[in-house]
């Protein structure tokens, strides 16, 4: 039986990926979930999984640092990165034959990863570990690939912490940690907190490039939410998903492409 671990510092994302994998690959046994780089190393040592799904950005050790420590070990699992970095970097990841899942994980992309991983597992001999595989569908992670990843993705990306929001003749300075959600409103973007609503001219698309992707999710083409501010996830009578944020009566629609984030809720 093929085994795997999932490590993501957002428990909801780890659980959502587990649910998606159970659907896409019922035979795969998820032996453990972790939420930090150090925990990932411990779980690999304890369970010796065939596959490790690693978030790139985790507290303590990053996913890349975990992979670096595992590189060269005869018992190292196949590494599948789970990342929120942009599509241009993702194309380069593919070119380097390192598999990845882009947050939010889409079913079709997950199925591609599953098919490639299945082919790799089937190509193994019973006594062999991934390091023995050279020409398989998902090559074993190695130091050269790690170097390529480090060149593509900066270890720490500066993210927006404060917003200057005009209000008449005054400017309100709002910490992103206070924001419940952002929403496109005509030519402006609404910045909504628990006690006020302000507007900025920065489009959502540009704003997403400046926000921490682990803290903010785009759940609709017109809405971005702060994950820590989620109160609950709802479905209406038509089965459409909505998110209720703490401190706001508004229910935010979740488009179909992003519903996988909330499978375990």
CSV table of C-alpha atoms in Angstrom, one decimal:
chain,number,residue,atom,x,y,z
A,1,UNK,CA,0.0,0.0,0.0
A,2,UNK,CA,1.3,3.5,-0.9
A,3,UNK,CA,1.6,5.8,2.1
A,4,UNK,CA,1.9,9.6,2.4
A,5,UNK,CA,2.1,12.4,4.9
A,6,UNK,CA,0.8,15.9,4.5
A,7,UNK,CA,2.4,18.9,6.2
A,8,UNK,CA,0.9,22.4,6.0
A,9,UNK,CA,0.8,25.0,8.7
A,10,UNK,CA,-2.8,25.6,7.9
A,11,UNK,CA,-4.7,22.6,9.4
A,12,UNK,CA,-7.7,23.3,7.2
A,13,UNK,CA,-5.7,23.1,4.1
A,14,UNK,CA,-4.0,19.9,5.2
A,15,UNK,CA,-7.4,18.4,5.9
A,16,UNK,CA,-8.9,19.7,2.6
A,17,UNK,CA,-6.0,18.1,0.7
A,18,UNK,CA,-6.4,14.9,2.6
A,19,UNK,CA,-10.1,14.8,1.6
A,20,UNK,CA,-9.3,15.5,-2.0
A,21,UNK,CA,-6.6,12.8,-2.1
A,22,UNK,CA,-9.0,10.3,-0.6
A,23,UNK,CA,-11.4,11.0,-3.5
A,24,UNK,CA,-8.7,11.1,-6.2
A,25,UNK,CA,-6.7,8.1,-4.9
A,26,UNK,CA,-8.7,5.9,-2.5
A,27,UNK,CA,-5.9,3.4,-2.2
A,28,UNK,CA,-3.5,6.0,-0.9
A,29,UNK,CA,-3.1,5.8,2.9
A,30,UNK,CA,-2.5,9.2,4.5
A,31,UNK,CA,-0.6,8.1,7.7
A,32,UNK,CA,-0.2,11.4,9.3
A,33,UNK,CA,-0.8,15.2,9.1
A,34,UNK,CA,1.7,17.7,10.3
A,35,UNK,CA,1.9,21.5,10.5
A,36,UNK,CA,5.6,22.4,10.7
A,37,UNK,CA,8.8,21.6,9.0
A,38,UNK,CA,10.2,19.9,12.1
A,39,UNK,CA,7.1,17.8,12.4
A,40,UNK,CA,7.5,16.8,8.8
A,41,UNK,CA,10.9,15.4,9.5
A,42,UNK,CA,9.7,13.5,12.5
A,43,UNK,CA,6.8,12.0,10.6
A,44,UNK,CA,9.1,10.9,7.8
A,45,UNK,CA,11.4,9.2,10.3
A,46,UNK,CA,8.4,7.6,12.1
A,47,UNK,CA,6.3,6.4,9.1
A,48,UNK,CA,8.8,6.2,6.2
A,49,UNK,CA,6.1,7.3,3.7
A,50,UNK,CA,6.4,6.9,0.0
A,51,UNK,CA,5.2,10.5,-0.6
A,52,UNK,CA,5.4,13.7,1.4
A,53,UNK,CA,3.1,16.6,0.5
A,54,UNK,CA,4.9,19.7,1.9
A,55,UNK,CA,3.8,23.3,2.1
A,56,UNK,CA,6.8,25.5,1.0
A,57,UNK,CA,6.2,28.1,3.8
A,58,UNK,CA,6.0,26.6,7.2
A,59,UNK,CA,7.1,27.8,10.7
A,60,UNK,CA,10.6,26.7,11.6
A,61,UNK,CA,11.8,24.7,8.7
A,62,UNK,CA,10.3,25.5,5.3
A,63,UNK,CA,9.3,22.8,2.9
A,64,UNK,CA,12.4,23.3,0.9
A,65,UNK,CA,14.6,23.0,4.0
A,66,UNK,CA,12.8,19.8,4.9
A,67,UNK,CA,13.5,18.5,1.4
A,68,UNK,CA,17.1,19.6,1.6
A,69,UNK,CA,17.5,17.5,4.8
A,70,UNK,CA,15.9,14.5,3.2
A,71,UNK,CA,17.8,14.7,-0.1
A,72,UNK,CA,20.3,11.9,-0.6
A,73,UNK,CA,18.6,9.6,2.0
A,74,UNK,CA,17.9,6.1,0.6
A,75,UNK,CA,14.5,6.2,2.5
A,76,UNK,CA,13.5,9.7,1.3
A,77,UNK,CA,9.9,10.0,0.1
A,78,UNK,CA,8.9,11.6,-3.2
A,79,UNK,CA,8.3,15.3,-2.5
A,80,UNK,CA,5.2,17.1,-3.8
A,81,UNK,CA,5.2,20.8,-2.9
A,82,UNK,CA,2.0,22.5,-2.0
A,83,UNK,CA,2.5,26.2,-2.7
A,84,UNK,CA,0.7,29.5,-3.3
A,85,UNK,CA,3.3,30.9,-5.6
A,86,UNK,CA,2.4,32.3,-9.0
A,87,UNK,CA,1.8,30.3,-12.2
A,88,UNK,CA,5.1,31.5,-13.9
A,89,UNK,CA,7.1,29.8,-11.1
A,90,UNK,CA,4.8,26.8,-11.4
A,91,UNK,CA,5.7,26.4,-15.1
A,92,UNK,CA,9.3,26.4,-14.2
A,93,UNK,CA,8.7,23.8,-11.5
A,94,UNK,CA,7.1,21.6,-14.1
A,95,UNK,CA,10.1,22.1,-16.4
A,96,UNK,CA,12.4,20.9,-13.6
A,97,UNK,CA,10.1,17.8,-13.1
A,98,UNK,CA,9.4,18.6,-9.5
A,99,UNK,CA,5.7,18.1,-8.8
A,100,UNK,CA,3.6,20.7,-7.0
A,101,UNK,CA,0.1,21.5,-6.1
A,102,UNK,CA,-1.0,25.2,-6.4
A,103,UNK,CA,-3.2,26.5,-3.7
A,104,UNK,CA,-6.2,26.3,-3.8
A,105,UNK,CA,-5.8,22.8,-5.2
A,106,UNK,CA,-7.9,22.1,-8.2
A,107,UNK,CA,-9.3,18.6,-8.8
A,108,UNK,CA,-7.9,18.3,-12.4
A,109,UNK,CA,-4.4,19.3,-11.3
A,110,UNK,CA,-4.5,17.0,-8.3
A,111,UNK,CA,-5.5,14.1,-10.6
A,112,UNK,CA,-2.5,14.8,-12.8
A,113,UNK,CA,-0.2,14.6,-9.8
A,114,UNK,CA,-1.9,11.4,-8.6
A,115,UNK,CA,-1.5,9.8,-12.1
A,116,UNK,CA,2.2,10.7,-12.1
A,117,UNK,CA,2.8,9.5,-8.6
A,118,UNK,CA,1.0,6.2,-9.3
A,119,UNK,CA,3.2,5.6,-12.3
A,120,UNK,CA,6.3,6.2,-10.1
A,121,UNK,CA,5.1,3.9,-7.3
A,122,UNK,CA,4.3,1.1,-9.8
A,123,UNK,CA,7.7,1.5,-11.4
A,124,UNK,CA,9.5,0.7,-8.1
A,125,UNK,CA,10.7,-2.7,-7.1
A,126,UNK,CA,9.7,-4.0,-3.7
A,127,UNK,CA,13.1,-3.3,-2.2
A,128,UNK,CA,13.7,0.0,-3.9
A,129,UNK,CA,13.1,3.5,-2.6
A,130,UNK,CA,12.6,6.6,-4.8
A,131,UNK,CA,16.3,7.3,-4.9
A,132,UNK,CA,16.7,4.2,-7.1
A,133,UNK,CA,14.4,5.6,-9.7
A,134,UNK,CA,15.8,7.8,-12.5
A,135,UNK,CA,13.4,7.8,-15.4
A,136,UNK,CA,10.1,7.6,-13.6
A,137,UNK,CA,7.2,10.0,-14.0
A,138,UNK,CA,8.1,12.0,-10.9
A,139,UNK,CA,11.9,12.1,-10.4
A,140,UNK,CA,13.3,11.9,-6.8
A,141,UNK,CA,13.9,15.3,-5.3
A,142,UNK,CA,17.6,16.1,-5.3
A,143,UNK,CA,20.0,18.9,-4.5
A,144,UNK,CA,20.1,20.2,-8.1
A,145,UNK,CA,16.3,20.5,-8.1
A,146,UNK,CA,16.4,22.2,-4.7
A,147,UNK,CA,18.8,24.8,-6.1
A,148,UNK,CA,16.5,25.5,-9.0
A,149,UNK,CA,13.6,26.0,-6.6
A,150,UNK,CA,15.5,28.3,-4.4
A,151,UNK,CA,16.3,30.5,-7.5
A,152,UNK,CA,12.6,30.5,-8.5
A,153,UNK,CA,11.0,31.2,-5.1
A,154,UNK,CA,12.5,33.6,-2.6
A,155,UNK,CA,12.7,32.1,0.9
A,156,UNK,CA,10.9,35.1,2.4
A,157,UNK,CA,8.7,37.3,0.3
A,158,UNK,CA,7.9,40.7,1.7
A,159,UNK,CA,4.1,41.0,2.1
A,160,UNK,CA,1.8,43.9,2.8
A,161,UNK,CA,1.3,44.6,6.5
A,162,UNK,CA,-0.5,48.0,6.4
A,163,UNK,CA,-2.9,49.8,4.0
A,164,UNK,CA,-3.4,53.5,3.5
A,165,UNK,CA,-7.1,54.1,2.9
A,166,UNK,CA,-8.4,57.5,2.0
A,167,UNK,CA,-11.4,58.8,3.9
A,168,UNK,CA,-12.4,62.2,2.8
A,169,UNK,CA,-9.5,64.5,3.7
A,170,UNK,CA,-8.0,61.9,6.0
A,171,UNK,CA,-6.1,58.7,5.6
A,172,UNK,CA,-6.9,55.6,7.7
A,173,UNK,CA,-3.9,53.3,8.3
A,174,UNK,CA,-5.3,49.7,8.6
A,175,UNK,CA,-3.3,46.7,9.5
A,176,UNK,CA,-3.9,43.7,7.2
A,177,UNK,CA,-4.3,41.6,10.4
A,178,UNK,CA,-7.5,43.6,11.0
A,179,UNK,CA,-9.0,43.0,7.6
A,180,UNK,CA,-11.9,40.6,7.3
A,181,UNK,CA,-12.1,40.7,3.5
A,182,UNK,CA,-11.4,42.7,0.4
A,183,UNK,CA,-14.0,43.0,-2.3
A,184,UNK,CA,-14.1,44.6,-5.7
A,185,UNK,CA,-16.6,47.5,-5.9
A,186,UNK,CA,-16.7,49.2,-9.3
A,187,UNK,CA,-13.4,51.1,-9.7
A,188,UNK,CA,-12.4,50.5,-6.1
A,189,UNK,CA,-11.5,47.7,-3.7
A,190,UNK,CA,-13.4,47.7,-0.4
A,191,UNK,CA,-11.3,47.0,2.7
A,192,UNK,CA,-13.7,45.6,5.3
A,193,UNK,CA,-12.8,45.3,9.0
A,194,UNK,CA,-15.1,44.5,12.0
A,195,UNK,CA,-16.0,48.1,12.5
A,196,UNK,CA,-15.5,49.9,9.2
A,197,UNK,CA,-15.3,49.8,5.5
A,198,UNK,CA,-12.7,51.8,3.5
A,199,UNK,CA,-11.7,51.9,-0.1
A,200,UNK,CA,-8.4,51.8,-2.0
A,201,UNK,CA,-7.7,52.1,-5.7
A,202,UNK,CA,-5.5,49.0,-5.9
A,203,UNK,CA,-7.3,46.2,-8.0
A,204,UNK,CA,-7.7,42.8,-6.3
A,205,UNK,CA,-5.3,41.2,-8.8
A,206,UNK,CA,-2.5,43.5,-7.8
A,207,UNK,CA,-3.4,43.3,-4.2
A,208,UNK,CA,-3.1,39.5,-4.2
A,209,UNK,CA,0.6,39.9,-5.3
A,210,UNK,CA,1.3,41.8,-2.1
A,211,UNK,CA,-0.7,39.8,0.4
A,212,UNK,CA,0.6,36.8,2.3
A,213,UNK,CA,-0.9,33.8,0.4
A,214,UNK,CA,-1.0,31.8,3.6
A,215,UNK,CA,-3.2,34.4,5.3
A,216,UNK,CA,-5.4,35.5,2.5
A,217,UNK,CA,-7.4,33.4,0.0
A,218,UNK,CA,-9.1,34.5,-3.1
A,219,UNK,CA,-12.4,32.7,-3.0
A,220,UNK,CA,-14.1,34.5,-5.9
A,221,UNK,CA,-13.0,36.7,-8.7
A,222,UNK,CA,-14.3,39.7,-6.6
A,223,UNK,CA,-13.5,38.6,-3.1
A,224,UNK,CA,-10.4,37.9,-1.0
A,225,UNK,CA,-10.8,36.7,2.6
A,226,UNK,CA,-8.5,36.6,5.6
A,227,UNK,CA,-8.4,32.9,6.7
A,228,UNK,CA,-8.1,33.5,10.4
A,229,UNK,CA,-11.3,35.6,10.3
A,230,UNK,CA,-13.5,32.8,9.0
A,231,UNK,CA,-16.4,32.1,11.4
A,232,UNK,CA,-18.1,29.4,9.4
A,233,UNK,CA,-18.8,28.0,6.0
A,234,UNK,CA,-22.4,27.6,4.8
A,235,UNK,CA,-24.3,26.2,1.8
A,236,UNK,CA,-27.5,27.8,0.6
A,237,UNK,CA,-30.6,25.9,-0.6
A,238,UNK,CA,-29.0,25.5,-4.1
A,239,UNK,CA,-25.8,24.0,-2.6
A,240,UNK,CA,-23.7,27.1,-3.3
A,241,UNK,CA,-21.0,27.7,-0.8
A,242,UNK,CA,-20.7,30.9,1.3
A,243,UNK,CA,-18.3,32.1,4.0
A,244,UNK,CA,-19.4,34.0,7.1
A,245,UNK,CA,-16.7,36.2,8.5
A,246,UNK,CA,-16.4,37.1,12.2
A,247,UNK,CA,-17.7,40.6,12.9
A,248,UNK,CA,-19.5,40.9,9.6
A,249,UNK,CA,-23.1,40.1,8.7
A,250,UNK,CA,-22.2,39.7,5.1
A,251,UNK,CA,-22.0,36.2,3.5
A,252,UNK,CA,-19.3,35.9,0.8
A,253,UNK,CA,-19.8,33.7,-2.2
A,254,UNK,CA,-17.2,31.0,-2.9
A,255,UNK,CA,-16.9,30.1,-6.6
A,256,UNK,CA,-16.7,26.5,-7.7
A,257,UNK,CA,-12.9,26.7,-8.4
A,258,UNK,CA,-12.2,27.3,-4.7
A,259,UNK,CA,-14.7,25.1,-2.9
A,260,UNK,CA,-12.0,22.4,-2.3
A,261,UNK,CA,-10.5,24.6,0.4
A,262,UNK,CA,-13.5,24.0,2.6
A,263,UNK,CA,-14.1,20.3,2.1
A,264,UNK,CA,-13.5,19.4,5.8
A,265,UNK,CA,-15.6,22.2,7.2
